[in-house]
Amino acid sequence: MSHQLKTAIITGAGSGIGRATAIAFLKSGWQVALAGRREDALQKTADLSDSAKSADNSLVLPTDVTKPESVTGLFHETVNRYGRVDLLFNNAGIGAPSVPLEELYDICEKTRKLLNKHMVLRVIARPFEGKSGNYTRLNSKRH
């Protein structure tokens, strides 16, 4: 029986939490598609994983998650290279604009809905039809 590595897509992998998460997954032996807007930052994440194995297990994919065609390409390229997606760590984000705090919640909520719409639809869409898997969504929301 052959051992197939698990595959993750991590958005926002060029810095911060996304970078730290990607490095942790790579060091744990996962195949990781590194998604984000800046190719140089994504490559640095791949380089920081400190593992010769990681070079084969990382896939740098510049992606704009606000554009459906870019998200489609992200999933297509990941499945084309690794044959599967086991985990999506949807960590893409934007900086907050300079607005009164009362307006910030509405802006963040609209952005969250946009990002989730594009990413979640790809996770449950046609390329994975007929295959088993789990979908878990963690979300913060003001109450």
PDB file of C-alpha atoms in Angstrom, residues 9 71 75 85 88 116-137:
ATOM      1  CA  ILE A   9      -3.795  25.006   0.455  1.00  0.00           C
ATOM      2  CA  VAL A  71      -9.154  30.797  -7.040  1.00  0.00           C
ATOM      3  CA  PHE A  75      -7.323  24.648  -6.949  1.00  0.00           C
ATOM      4  CA  VAL A  85      -6.716  18.785  -1.464  1.00  0.00           C
ATOM      5  CA  LEU A  88      -7.882  24.593   3.122  1.00  0.00           C
ATOM      6  CA  ASN A 116     -15.450  32.851   1.949  1.00  0.00           C
ATOM      7  CA  LYS A 117     -17.715  32.768  -1.100  1.00  0.00           C
ATOM      8  CA  HIS A 118     -14.873  32.238  -3.557  1.00  0.00           C
ATOM      9  CA  MET A 119     -12.858  29.824  -1.420  1.00  0.00           C
ATOM     10  CA  VAL A 120     -15.696  27.717   0.000  1.00  0.00           C
ATOM     11  CA  LEU A 121     -17.355  27.304  -3.376  1.00  0.00           C
ATOM     12  CA  ARG A 122     -14.115  25.891  -4.773  1.00  0.00           C
ATOM     13  CA  VAL A 123     -13.742  23.448  -1.875  1.00  0.00           C
ATOM     14  CA  ILE A 124     -17.159  21.926  -2.486  1.00  0.00           C
ATOM     15  CA  ALA A 125     -17.210  22.351  -6.257  1.00  0.00           C
ATOM     16  CA  ARG A 126     -17.037  19.912  -9.178  1.00  0.00           C
ATOM     17  CA  PRO A 127     -13.348  18.916  -9.214  1.00  0.00           C
ATOM     18  CA  PHE A 128     -13.935  17.044  -5.981  1.00  0.00           C
ATOM     19  CA  GLU A 129     -17.305  15.550  -6.882  1.00  0.00           C
ATOM     20  CA  GLY A 130     -17.648  11.905  -5.911  1.00  0.00           C
ATOM     21  CA  LYS A 131     -14.712  12.031  -3.485  1.00  0.00           C
ATOM     22  CA  SER A 132     -15.094  11.930   0.251  1.00  0.00           C
ATOM     23  CA  GLY A 133     -13.800  14.627   2.534  1.00  0.00           C
ATOM     24  CA  ASN A 134     -14.586  16.900   5.408  1.00  0.00           C
ATOM     25  CA  TYR A 135     -15.389  20.569   5.460  1.00  0.00           C
ATOM     26  CA  THR A 136     -14.961  22.519   8.671  1.00  0.00           C
ATOM     27  CA  ARG A 137     -15.388  26.258   8.928  1.00  0.00           C
TER      28      ARG A 137
END
